[in-house]
C-alpha positions as a LaTeX table, in Angstrom:
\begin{tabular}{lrrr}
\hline
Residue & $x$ (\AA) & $y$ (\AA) & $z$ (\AA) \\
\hline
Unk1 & 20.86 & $-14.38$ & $-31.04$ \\
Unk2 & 21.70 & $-17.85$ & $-29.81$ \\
Unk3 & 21.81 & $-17.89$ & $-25.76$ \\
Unk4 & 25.74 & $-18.95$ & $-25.76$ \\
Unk5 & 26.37 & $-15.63$ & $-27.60$ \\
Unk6 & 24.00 & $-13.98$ & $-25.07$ \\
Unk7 & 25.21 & $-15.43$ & $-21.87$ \\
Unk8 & 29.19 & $-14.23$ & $-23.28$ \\
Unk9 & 27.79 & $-10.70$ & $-23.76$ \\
Unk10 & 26.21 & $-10.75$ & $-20.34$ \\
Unk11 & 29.43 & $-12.09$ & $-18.94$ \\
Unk12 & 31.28 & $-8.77$ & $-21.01$ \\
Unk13 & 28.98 & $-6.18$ & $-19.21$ \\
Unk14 & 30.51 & $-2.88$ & $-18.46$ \\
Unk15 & 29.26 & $-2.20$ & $-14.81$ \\
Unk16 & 29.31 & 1.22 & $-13.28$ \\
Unk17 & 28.97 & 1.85 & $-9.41$ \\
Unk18 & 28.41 & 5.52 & $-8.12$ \\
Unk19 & 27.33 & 6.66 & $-5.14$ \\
Unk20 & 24.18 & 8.95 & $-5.96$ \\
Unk21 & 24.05 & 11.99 & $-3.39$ \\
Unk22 & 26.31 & 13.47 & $-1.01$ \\
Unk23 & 25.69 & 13.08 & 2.57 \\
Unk24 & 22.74 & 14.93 & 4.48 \\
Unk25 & 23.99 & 17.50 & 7.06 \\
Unk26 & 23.44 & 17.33 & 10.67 \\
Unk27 & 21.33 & 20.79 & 10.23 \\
Unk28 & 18.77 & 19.25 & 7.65 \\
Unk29 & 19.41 & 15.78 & 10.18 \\
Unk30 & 18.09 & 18.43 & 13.27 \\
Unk31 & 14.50 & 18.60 & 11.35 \\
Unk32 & 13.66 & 15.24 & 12.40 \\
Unk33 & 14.08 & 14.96 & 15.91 \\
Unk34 & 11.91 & 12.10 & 17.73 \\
Unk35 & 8.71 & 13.43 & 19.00 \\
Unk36 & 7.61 & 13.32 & 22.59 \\
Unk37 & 4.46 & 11.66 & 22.28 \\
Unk38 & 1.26 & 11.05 & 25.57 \\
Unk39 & 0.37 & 7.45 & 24.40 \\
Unk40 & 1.10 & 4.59 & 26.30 \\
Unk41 & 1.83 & 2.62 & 22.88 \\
Unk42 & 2.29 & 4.10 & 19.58 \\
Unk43 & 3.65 & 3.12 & 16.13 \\
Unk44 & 4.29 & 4.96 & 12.39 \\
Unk45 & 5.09 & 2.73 & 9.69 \\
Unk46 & 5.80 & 3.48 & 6.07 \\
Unk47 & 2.40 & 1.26 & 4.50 \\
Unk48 & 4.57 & 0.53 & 1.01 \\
Unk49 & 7.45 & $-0.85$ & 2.42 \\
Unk50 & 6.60 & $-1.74$ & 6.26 \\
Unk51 & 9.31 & 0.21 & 7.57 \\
Unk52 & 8.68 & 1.48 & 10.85 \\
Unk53 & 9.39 & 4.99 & 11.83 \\
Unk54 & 9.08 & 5.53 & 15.09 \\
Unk55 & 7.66 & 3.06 & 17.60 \\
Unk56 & 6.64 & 3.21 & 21.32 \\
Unk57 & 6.11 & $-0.09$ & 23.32 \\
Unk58 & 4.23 & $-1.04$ & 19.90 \\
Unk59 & 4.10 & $-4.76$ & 20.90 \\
Unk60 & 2.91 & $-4.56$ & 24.28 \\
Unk61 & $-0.80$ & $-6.17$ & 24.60 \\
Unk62 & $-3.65$ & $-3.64$ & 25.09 \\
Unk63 & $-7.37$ & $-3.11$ & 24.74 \\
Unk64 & $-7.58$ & $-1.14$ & 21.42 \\
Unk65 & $-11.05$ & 0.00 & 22.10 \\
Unk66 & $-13.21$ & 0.70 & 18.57 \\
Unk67 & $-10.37$ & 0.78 & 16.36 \\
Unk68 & $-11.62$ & $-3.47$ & 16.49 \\
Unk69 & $-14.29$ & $-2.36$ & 14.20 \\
Unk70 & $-11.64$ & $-1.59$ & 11.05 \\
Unk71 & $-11.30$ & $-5.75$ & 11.03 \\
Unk72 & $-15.47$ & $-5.73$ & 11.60 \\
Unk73 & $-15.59$ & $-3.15$ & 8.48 \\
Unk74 & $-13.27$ & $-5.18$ & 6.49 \\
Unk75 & $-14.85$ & $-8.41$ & 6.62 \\
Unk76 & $-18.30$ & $-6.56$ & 5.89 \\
Unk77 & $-17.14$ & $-5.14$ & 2.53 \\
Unk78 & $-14.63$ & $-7.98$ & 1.50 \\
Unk79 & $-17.75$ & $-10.04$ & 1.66 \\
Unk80 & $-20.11$ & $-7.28$ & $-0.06$ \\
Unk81 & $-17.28$ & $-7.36$ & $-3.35$ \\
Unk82 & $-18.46$ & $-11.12$ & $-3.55$ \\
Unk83 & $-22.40$ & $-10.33$ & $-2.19$ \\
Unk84 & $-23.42$ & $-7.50$ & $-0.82$ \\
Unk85 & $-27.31$ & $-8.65$ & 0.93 \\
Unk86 & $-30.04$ & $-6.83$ & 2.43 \\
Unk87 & $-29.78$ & $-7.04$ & 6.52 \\
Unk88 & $-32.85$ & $-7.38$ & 8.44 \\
Unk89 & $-32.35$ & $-5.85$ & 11.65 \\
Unk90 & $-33.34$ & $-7.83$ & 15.01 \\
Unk91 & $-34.09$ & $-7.67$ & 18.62 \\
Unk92 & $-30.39$ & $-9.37$ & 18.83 \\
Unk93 & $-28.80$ & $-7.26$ & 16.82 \\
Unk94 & $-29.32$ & $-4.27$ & 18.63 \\
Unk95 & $-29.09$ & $-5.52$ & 21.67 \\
Unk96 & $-25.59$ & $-3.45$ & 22.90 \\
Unk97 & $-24.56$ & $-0.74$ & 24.67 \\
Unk98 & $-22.57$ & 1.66 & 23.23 \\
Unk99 & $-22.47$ & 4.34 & 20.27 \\
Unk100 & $-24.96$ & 3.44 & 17.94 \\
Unk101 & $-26.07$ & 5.12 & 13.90 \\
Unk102 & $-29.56$ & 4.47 & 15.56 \\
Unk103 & $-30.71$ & 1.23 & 14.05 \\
Unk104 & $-34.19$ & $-0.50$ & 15.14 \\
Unk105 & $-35.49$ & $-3.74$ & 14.88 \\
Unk106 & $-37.13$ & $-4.45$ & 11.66 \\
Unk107 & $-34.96$ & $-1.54$ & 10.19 \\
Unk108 & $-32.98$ & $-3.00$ & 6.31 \\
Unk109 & $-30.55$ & $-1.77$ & 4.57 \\
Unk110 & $-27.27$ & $-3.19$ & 2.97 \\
Unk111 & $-24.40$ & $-4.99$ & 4.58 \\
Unk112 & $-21.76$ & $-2.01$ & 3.14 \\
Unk113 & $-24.41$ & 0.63 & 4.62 \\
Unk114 & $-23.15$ & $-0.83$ & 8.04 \\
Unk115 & $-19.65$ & $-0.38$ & 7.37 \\
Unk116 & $-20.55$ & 3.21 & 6.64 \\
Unk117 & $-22.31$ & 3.14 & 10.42 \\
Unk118 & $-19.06$ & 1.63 & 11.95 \\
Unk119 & $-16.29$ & 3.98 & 10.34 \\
Unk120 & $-18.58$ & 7.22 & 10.63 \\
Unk121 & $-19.98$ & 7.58 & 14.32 \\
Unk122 & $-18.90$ & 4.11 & 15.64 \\
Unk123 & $-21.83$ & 2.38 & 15.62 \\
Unk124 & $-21.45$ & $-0.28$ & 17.80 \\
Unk125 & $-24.96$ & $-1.35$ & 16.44 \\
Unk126 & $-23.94$ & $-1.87$ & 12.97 \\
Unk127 & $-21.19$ & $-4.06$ & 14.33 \\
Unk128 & $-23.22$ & $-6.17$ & 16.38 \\
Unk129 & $-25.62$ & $-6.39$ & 13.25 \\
Unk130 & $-22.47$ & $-6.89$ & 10.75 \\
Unk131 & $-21.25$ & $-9.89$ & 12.90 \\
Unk132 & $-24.62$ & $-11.86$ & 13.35 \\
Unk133 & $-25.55$ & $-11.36$ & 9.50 \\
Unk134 & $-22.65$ & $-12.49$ & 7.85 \\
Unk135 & $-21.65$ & $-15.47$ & 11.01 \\
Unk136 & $-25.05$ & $-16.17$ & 12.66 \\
Unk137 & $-23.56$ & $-15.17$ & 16.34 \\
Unk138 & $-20.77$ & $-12.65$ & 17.75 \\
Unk139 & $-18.52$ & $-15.77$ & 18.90 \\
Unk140 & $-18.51$ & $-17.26$ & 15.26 \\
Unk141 & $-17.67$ & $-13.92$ & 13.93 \\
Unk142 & $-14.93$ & $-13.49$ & 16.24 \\
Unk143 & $-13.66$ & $-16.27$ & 15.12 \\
Unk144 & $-13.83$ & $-14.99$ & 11.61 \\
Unk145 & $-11.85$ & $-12.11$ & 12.65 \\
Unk146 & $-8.92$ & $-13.66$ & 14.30 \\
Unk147 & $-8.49$ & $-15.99$ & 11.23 \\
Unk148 & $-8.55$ & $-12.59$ & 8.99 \\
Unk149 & $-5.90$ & $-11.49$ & 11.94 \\
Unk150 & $-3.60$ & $-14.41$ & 11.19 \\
Unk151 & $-3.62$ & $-13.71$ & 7.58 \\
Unk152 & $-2.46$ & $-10.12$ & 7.62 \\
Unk153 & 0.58 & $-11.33$ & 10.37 \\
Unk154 & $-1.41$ & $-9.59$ & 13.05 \\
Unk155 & 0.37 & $-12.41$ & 16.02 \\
Unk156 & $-0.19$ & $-10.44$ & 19.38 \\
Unk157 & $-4.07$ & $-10.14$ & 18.55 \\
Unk158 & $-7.02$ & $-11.60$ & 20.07 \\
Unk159 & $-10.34$ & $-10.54$ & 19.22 \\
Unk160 & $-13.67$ & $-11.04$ & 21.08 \\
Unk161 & $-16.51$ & $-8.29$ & 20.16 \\
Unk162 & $-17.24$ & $-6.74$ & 17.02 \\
Unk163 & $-17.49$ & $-3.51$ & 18.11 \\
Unk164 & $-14.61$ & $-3.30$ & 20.72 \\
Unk165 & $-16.24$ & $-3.59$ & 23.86 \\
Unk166 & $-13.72$ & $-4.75$ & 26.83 \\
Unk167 & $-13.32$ & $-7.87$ & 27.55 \\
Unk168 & $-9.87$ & $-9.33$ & 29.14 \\
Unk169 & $-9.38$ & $-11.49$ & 26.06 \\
Unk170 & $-10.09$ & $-8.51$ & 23.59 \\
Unk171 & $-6.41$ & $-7.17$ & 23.02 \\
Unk172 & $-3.85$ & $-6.39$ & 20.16 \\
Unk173 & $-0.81$ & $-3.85$ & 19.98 \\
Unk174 & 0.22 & $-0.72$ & 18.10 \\
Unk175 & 1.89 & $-2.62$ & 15.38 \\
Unk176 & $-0.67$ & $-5.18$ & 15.00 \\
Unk177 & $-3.26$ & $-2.59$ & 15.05 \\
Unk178 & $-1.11$ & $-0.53$ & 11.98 \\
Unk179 & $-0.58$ & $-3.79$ & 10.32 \\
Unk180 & $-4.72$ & $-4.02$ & 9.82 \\
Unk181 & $-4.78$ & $-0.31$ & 9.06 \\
Unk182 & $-2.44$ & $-1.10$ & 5.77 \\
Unk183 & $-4.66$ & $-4.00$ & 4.99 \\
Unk184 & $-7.53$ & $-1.72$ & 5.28 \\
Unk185 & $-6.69$ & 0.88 & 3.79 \\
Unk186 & $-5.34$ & $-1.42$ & 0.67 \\
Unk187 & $-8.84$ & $-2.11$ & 0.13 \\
Unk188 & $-10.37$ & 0.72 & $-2.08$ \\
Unk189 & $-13.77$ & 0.84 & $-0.93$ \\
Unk190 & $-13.10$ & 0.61 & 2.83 \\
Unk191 & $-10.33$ & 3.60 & 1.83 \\
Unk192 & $-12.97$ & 5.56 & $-0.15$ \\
Unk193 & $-15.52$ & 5.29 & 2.80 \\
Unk194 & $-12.89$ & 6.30 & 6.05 \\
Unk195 & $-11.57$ & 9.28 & 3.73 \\
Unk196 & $-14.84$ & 11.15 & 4.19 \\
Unk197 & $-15.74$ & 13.75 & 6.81 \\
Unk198 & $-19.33$ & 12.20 & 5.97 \\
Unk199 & $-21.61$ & 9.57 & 3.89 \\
Unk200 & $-25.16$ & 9.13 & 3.85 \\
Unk201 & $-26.74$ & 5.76 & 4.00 \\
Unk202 & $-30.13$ & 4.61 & 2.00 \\
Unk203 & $-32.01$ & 2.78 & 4.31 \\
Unk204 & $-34.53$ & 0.34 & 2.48 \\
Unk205 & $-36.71$ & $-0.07$ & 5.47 \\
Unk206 & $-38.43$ & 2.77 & 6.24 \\
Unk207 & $-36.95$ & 4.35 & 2.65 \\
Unk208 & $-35.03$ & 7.51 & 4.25 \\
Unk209 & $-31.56$ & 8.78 & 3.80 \\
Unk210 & $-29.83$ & 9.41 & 7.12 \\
Unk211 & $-26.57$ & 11.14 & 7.02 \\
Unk212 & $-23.37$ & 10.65 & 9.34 \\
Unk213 & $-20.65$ & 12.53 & 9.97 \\
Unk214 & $-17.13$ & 10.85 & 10.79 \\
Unk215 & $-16.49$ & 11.20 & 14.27 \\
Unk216 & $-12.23$ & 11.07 & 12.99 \\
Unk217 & $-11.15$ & 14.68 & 13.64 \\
Unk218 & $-8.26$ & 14.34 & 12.59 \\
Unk219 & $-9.71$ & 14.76 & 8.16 \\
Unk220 & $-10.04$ & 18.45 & 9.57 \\
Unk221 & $-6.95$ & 18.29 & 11.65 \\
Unk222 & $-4.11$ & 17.47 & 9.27 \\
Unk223 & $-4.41$ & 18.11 & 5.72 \\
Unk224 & $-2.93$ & 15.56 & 4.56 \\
Unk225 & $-4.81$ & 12.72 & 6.38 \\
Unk226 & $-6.91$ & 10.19 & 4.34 \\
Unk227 & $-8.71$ & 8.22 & 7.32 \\
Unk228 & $-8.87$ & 6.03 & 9.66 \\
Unk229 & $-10.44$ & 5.36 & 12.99 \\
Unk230 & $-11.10$ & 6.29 & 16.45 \\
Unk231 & $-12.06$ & 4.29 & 19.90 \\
Unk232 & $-12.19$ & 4.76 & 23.16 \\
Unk233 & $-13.20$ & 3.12 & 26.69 \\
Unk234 & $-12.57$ & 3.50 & 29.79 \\
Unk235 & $-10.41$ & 1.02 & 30.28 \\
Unk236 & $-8.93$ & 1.05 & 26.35 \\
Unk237 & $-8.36$ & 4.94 & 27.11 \\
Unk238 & $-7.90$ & 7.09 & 23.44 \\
Unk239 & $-7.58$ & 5.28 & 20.37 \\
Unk240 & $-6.93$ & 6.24 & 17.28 \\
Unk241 & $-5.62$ & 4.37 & 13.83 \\
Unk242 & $-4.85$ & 6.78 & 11.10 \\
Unk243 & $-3.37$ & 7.13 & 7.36 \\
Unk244 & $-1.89$ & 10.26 & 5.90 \\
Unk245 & $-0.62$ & 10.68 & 2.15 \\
Unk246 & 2.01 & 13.21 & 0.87 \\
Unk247 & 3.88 & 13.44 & $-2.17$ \\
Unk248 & 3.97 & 9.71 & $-2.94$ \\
Unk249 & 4.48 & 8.49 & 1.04 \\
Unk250 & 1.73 & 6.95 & 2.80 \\
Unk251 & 2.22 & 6.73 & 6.68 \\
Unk252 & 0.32 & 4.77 & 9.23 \\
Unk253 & 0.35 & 5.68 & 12.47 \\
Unk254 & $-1.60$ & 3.96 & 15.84 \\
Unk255 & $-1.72$ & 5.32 & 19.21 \\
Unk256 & $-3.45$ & 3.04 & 22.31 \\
Unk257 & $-4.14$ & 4.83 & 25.38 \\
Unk258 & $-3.33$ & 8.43 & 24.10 \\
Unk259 & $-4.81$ & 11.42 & 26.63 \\
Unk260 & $-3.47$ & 13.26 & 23.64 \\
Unk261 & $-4.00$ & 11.62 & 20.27 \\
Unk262 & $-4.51$ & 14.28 & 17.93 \\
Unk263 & $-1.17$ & 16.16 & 18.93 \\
Unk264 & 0.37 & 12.72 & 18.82 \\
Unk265 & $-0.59$ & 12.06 & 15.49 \\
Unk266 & $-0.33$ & 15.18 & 13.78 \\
Unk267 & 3.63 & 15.22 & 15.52 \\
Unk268 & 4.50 & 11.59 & 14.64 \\
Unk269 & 3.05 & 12.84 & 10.70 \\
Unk270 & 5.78 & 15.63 & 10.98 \\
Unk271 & 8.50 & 14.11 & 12.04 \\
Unk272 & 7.61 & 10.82 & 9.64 \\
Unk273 & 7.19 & 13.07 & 6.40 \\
Unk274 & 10.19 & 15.25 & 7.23 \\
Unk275 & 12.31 & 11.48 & 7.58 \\
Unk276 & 10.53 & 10.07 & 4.70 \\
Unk277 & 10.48 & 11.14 & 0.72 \\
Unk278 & 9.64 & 9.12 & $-2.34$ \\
Unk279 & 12.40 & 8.39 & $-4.45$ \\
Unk280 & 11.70 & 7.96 & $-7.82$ \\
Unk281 & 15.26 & 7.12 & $-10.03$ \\
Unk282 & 15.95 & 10.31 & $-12.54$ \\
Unk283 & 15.80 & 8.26 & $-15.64$ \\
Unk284 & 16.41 & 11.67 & $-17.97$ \\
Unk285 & 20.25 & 11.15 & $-18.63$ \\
Unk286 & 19.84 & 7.40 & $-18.92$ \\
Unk287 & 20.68 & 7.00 & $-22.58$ \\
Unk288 & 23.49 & 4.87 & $-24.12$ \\
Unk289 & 24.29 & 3.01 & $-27.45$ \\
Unk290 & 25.49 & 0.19 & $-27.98$ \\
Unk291 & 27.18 & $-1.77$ & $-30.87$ \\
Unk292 & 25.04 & $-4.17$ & $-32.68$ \\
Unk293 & 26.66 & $-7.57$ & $-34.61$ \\
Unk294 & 25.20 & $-8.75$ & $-37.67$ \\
Unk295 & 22.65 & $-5.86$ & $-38.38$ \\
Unk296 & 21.19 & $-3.66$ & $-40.80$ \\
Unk297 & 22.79 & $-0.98$ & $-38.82$ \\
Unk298 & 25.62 & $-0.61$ & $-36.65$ \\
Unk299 & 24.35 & 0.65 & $-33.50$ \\
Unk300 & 21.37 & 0.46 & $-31.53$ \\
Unk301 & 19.72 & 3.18 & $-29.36$ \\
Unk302 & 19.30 & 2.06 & $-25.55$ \\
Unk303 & 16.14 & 3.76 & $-23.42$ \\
Unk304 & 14.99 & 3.82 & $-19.73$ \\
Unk305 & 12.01 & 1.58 & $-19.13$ \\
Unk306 & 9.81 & 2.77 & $-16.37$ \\
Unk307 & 11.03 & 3.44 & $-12.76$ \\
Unk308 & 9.16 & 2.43 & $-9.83$ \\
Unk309 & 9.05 & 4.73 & $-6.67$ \\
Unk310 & 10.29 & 4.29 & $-2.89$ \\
Unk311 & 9.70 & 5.74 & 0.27 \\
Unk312 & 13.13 & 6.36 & 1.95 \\
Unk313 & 14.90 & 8.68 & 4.60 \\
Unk314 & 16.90 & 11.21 & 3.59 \\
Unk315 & 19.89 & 9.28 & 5.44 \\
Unk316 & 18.87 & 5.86 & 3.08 \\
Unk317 & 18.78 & 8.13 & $-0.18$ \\
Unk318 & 23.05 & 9.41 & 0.79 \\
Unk319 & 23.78 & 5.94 & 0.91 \\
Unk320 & 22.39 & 4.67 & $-2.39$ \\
Unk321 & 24.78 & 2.91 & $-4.99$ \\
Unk322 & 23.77 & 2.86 & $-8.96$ \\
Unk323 & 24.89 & 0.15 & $-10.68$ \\
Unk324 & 24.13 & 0.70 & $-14.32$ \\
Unk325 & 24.78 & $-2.89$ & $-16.40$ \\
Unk326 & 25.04 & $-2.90$ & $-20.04$ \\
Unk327 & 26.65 & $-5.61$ & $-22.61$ \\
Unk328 & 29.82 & $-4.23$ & $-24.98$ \\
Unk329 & 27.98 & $-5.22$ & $-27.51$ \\
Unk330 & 24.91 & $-7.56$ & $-28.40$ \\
Unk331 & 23.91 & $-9.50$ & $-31.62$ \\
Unk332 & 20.97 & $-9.16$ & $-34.14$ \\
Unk333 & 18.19 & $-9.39$ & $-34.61$ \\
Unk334 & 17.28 & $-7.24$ & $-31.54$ \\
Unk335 & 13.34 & $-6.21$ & $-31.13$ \\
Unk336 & 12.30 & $-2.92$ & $-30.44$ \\
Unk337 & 11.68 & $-2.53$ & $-26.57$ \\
Unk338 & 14.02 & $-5.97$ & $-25.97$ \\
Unk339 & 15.77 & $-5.31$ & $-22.48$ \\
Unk340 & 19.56 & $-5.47$ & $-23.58$ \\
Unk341 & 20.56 & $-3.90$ & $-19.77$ \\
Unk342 & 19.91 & $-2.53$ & $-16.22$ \\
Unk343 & 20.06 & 0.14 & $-13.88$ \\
Unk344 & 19.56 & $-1.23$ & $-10.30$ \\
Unk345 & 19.89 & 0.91 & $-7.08$ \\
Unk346 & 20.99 & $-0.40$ & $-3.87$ \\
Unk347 & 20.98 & 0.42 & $-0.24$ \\
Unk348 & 23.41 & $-1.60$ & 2.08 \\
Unk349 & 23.95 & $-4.64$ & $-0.35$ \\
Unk350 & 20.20 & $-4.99$ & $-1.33$ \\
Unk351 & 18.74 & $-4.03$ & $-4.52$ \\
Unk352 & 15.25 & $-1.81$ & $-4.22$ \\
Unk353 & 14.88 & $-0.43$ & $-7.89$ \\
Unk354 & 15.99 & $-1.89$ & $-11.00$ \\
Unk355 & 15.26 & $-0.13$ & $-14.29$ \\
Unk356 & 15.43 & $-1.56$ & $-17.72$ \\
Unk357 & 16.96 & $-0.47$ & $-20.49$ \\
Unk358 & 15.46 & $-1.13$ & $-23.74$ \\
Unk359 & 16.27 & $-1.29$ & $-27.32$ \\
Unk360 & 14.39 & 1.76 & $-28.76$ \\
Unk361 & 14.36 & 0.44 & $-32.16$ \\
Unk362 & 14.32 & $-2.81$ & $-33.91$ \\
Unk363 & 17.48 & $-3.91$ & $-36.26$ \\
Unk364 & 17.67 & $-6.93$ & $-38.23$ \\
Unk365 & 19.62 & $-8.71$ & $-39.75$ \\
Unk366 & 20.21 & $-8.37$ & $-43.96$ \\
Unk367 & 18.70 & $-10.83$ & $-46.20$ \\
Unk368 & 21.36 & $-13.13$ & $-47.33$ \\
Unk369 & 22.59 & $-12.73$ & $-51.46$ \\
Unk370 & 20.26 & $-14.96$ & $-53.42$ \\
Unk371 & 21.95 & $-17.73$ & $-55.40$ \\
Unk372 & 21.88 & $-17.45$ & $-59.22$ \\
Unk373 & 19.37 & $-20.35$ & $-59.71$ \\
Unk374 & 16.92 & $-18.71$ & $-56.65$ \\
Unk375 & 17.41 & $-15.15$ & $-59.09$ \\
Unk376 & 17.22 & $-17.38$ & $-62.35$ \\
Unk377 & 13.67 & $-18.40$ & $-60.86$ \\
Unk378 & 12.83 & $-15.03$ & $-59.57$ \\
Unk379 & 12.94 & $-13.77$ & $-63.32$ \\
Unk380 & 10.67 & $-16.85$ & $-64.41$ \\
Unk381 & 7.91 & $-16.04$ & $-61.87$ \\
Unk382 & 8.05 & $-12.39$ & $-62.72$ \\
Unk383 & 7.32 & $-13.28$ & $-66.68$ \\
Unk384 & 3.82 & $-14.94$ & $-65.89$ \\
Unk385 & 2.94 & $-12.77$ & $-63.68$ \\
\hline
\end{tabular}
């Protein structure tokens, strides 16, 4: 089909706009009332789309205690995808204060094994370790991390230490600090690790197994939580970055300077899965045909392709428009699974979903009539052969 004819049937869609569900009632609205939470700064943000929940002075600049080593963690195993080496503990290394997965001097095991040390009980060894091995000295690696900071959009973030320690110039926010908990958790082994309630790690040298449990009581807490991390100073106060998963939403939430973190979280993972479902377009009754020009037949079945999913509020999900697009008619030869149309949903003027529809058979056109000469030859060939 030529792309004048194309462009014309395009031009002679039949579009359809319907609003999609009736409006949610102030009882069901009542189930998601904003929780009172103790933390000084707090954020939950939807980690597919970035759309924040509920938020609590979530740019204001504060220590953020050992939630730093989730960036410290990151780097580690982003660098052990490419190479993952044998550390040789030193004097240096070990030389902080702090929690610590009990390393000693002259102690080796593998760069991952100290992310493992970090996200389990904290180690502020491992950190310190981490940082020297992969950048020679804690001020090069801090530099490492504040590049790694500017990457992920992370702009009210300054990192100093490894593990978290306080320093004046150590600082981020609630947002920044969910921001690097989507990253993080985006990266499948760094998820895998922060998901358990405990790993053990293979030292090389001495050749023992030591096994941690995750200091994140929250796994225990919450059902649905899948990780991430906890920190606390004295001046930082309580901590805490975490991820929780339900029916197809994944929420981040951050609290800084929370006498109560646990309750926070486990009420800002309430109210944020009672605002927030996955919306997945019901492609059963999408089904038309359409008339075909210039083909063996006269009519060609149309199919849903697949439909993506989205995390929205129940409010967001009233207001959705379908627009389903579709040609009068479109021209031969047409290949099976060719996209001949749409179905796009949109919130507020934007489109978030579009679904194809697809051919679900091929038709082509019929052989033209042979001339009398091309039969005359035809019945020539088919003698010698």
């Amino acid at each position: 089909m030529s792309l004048l004819k194309r462009f014309f049937a395009v031009l002679t869609a039949s579009v359809l706009m319907i609003p999609l569900f009736p409006a949610v009632s102030a009882q069901e609205q009542a189930k998601t009332s904003t929780p009172e939470i103790s933390a000084k700064a707090a954020v939950l943000i939807d980690a597919d789309s970035g759309k924040v929940l509920f938020a609590k002075q979530e740019s204001l600049q504060l220590p953020m205690a050992s939630t730093t080593k989730i960036m410290t963690a990151l780097l580690a195993l982003e660098q052990a995808e490419v190479k993952d080496p044998v550390v040789t503990v030193t004097d240096e290394m070990v030389r902080v204060e702090g929690s610590s997965m009990g390393l000693m001097p002259g102690n080796k095991l593998r760069l991952s094994d100290l992310a493992v040390g970090m996200m389990m009980v904290s180690g502020n060894d491992a950190a310190n370790t981490a940082a020297i091995a992969m950048a020679g000295n804690v001020t090069k690696f801090a530099e490492l991390m504040n590049a790694r900071a500017q990457e992920i959009g992370m702009k009210n973030t300054h990192f100093v230490t490894p593990s978290g320690l306080d320093s004046d110039q150590h600082y981020s926010t609630a947002y920044d600090m969910a921001l690097l908990g989507i990253e993080a958790m985006n990266n499948s082994r760094f998820a895998g690790i922060v998901s358990q309630k405990q790993m053990t790690v293979k030292f090389i040298n001495p050749e023992q197994t030591i096994n941690y449990g995750n200091h994140n009581r929250l796994l225990s807490l919450y059902p649905d939580s899948i990780g991430i991390k906890t920190g606390f100073t004295k001046k930082a106060g309580r901590c805490l970055v975490s991820a929780a998963q339900r029916d197809g939403v994944r929420l981040v939430a951050v609290t800084l300077n929370a006498p109560n973190d646990w309750d926070d979280h486990i009420k800002l993972y309430d109210y944020g899965f009672a605002k927030l479902h996955s919306f997945t377009p019901d492609t059963a009754s999408l089904r038309y045909t359409l008339p075909i020009v210039g083909g063996m037949t006269d009519t060609v079945s149309v199919i849903p392709g697949s439909a993506d999913s989205i995390s929205l509020t129940d409010d967001e999900i009233a207001r959705l428009v379908q627009m389903v697009e579709l040609p009068h008619f479109v021209y031969a030869p047409i290949r099976e699974g060719e996209m001949v149309g749409s179905v796009s949903y949109w919130l507020d003027g934007k489109m978030i979903i579009e679904v194809p529809l697809l051919a679900e058979q091929a038709v082509e056109c019929p052989q033209p009539e042979k001339t009398r000469m091309e039969k005359i030859w035809d019945k020539i060939k088919s003698i010698f052969q």
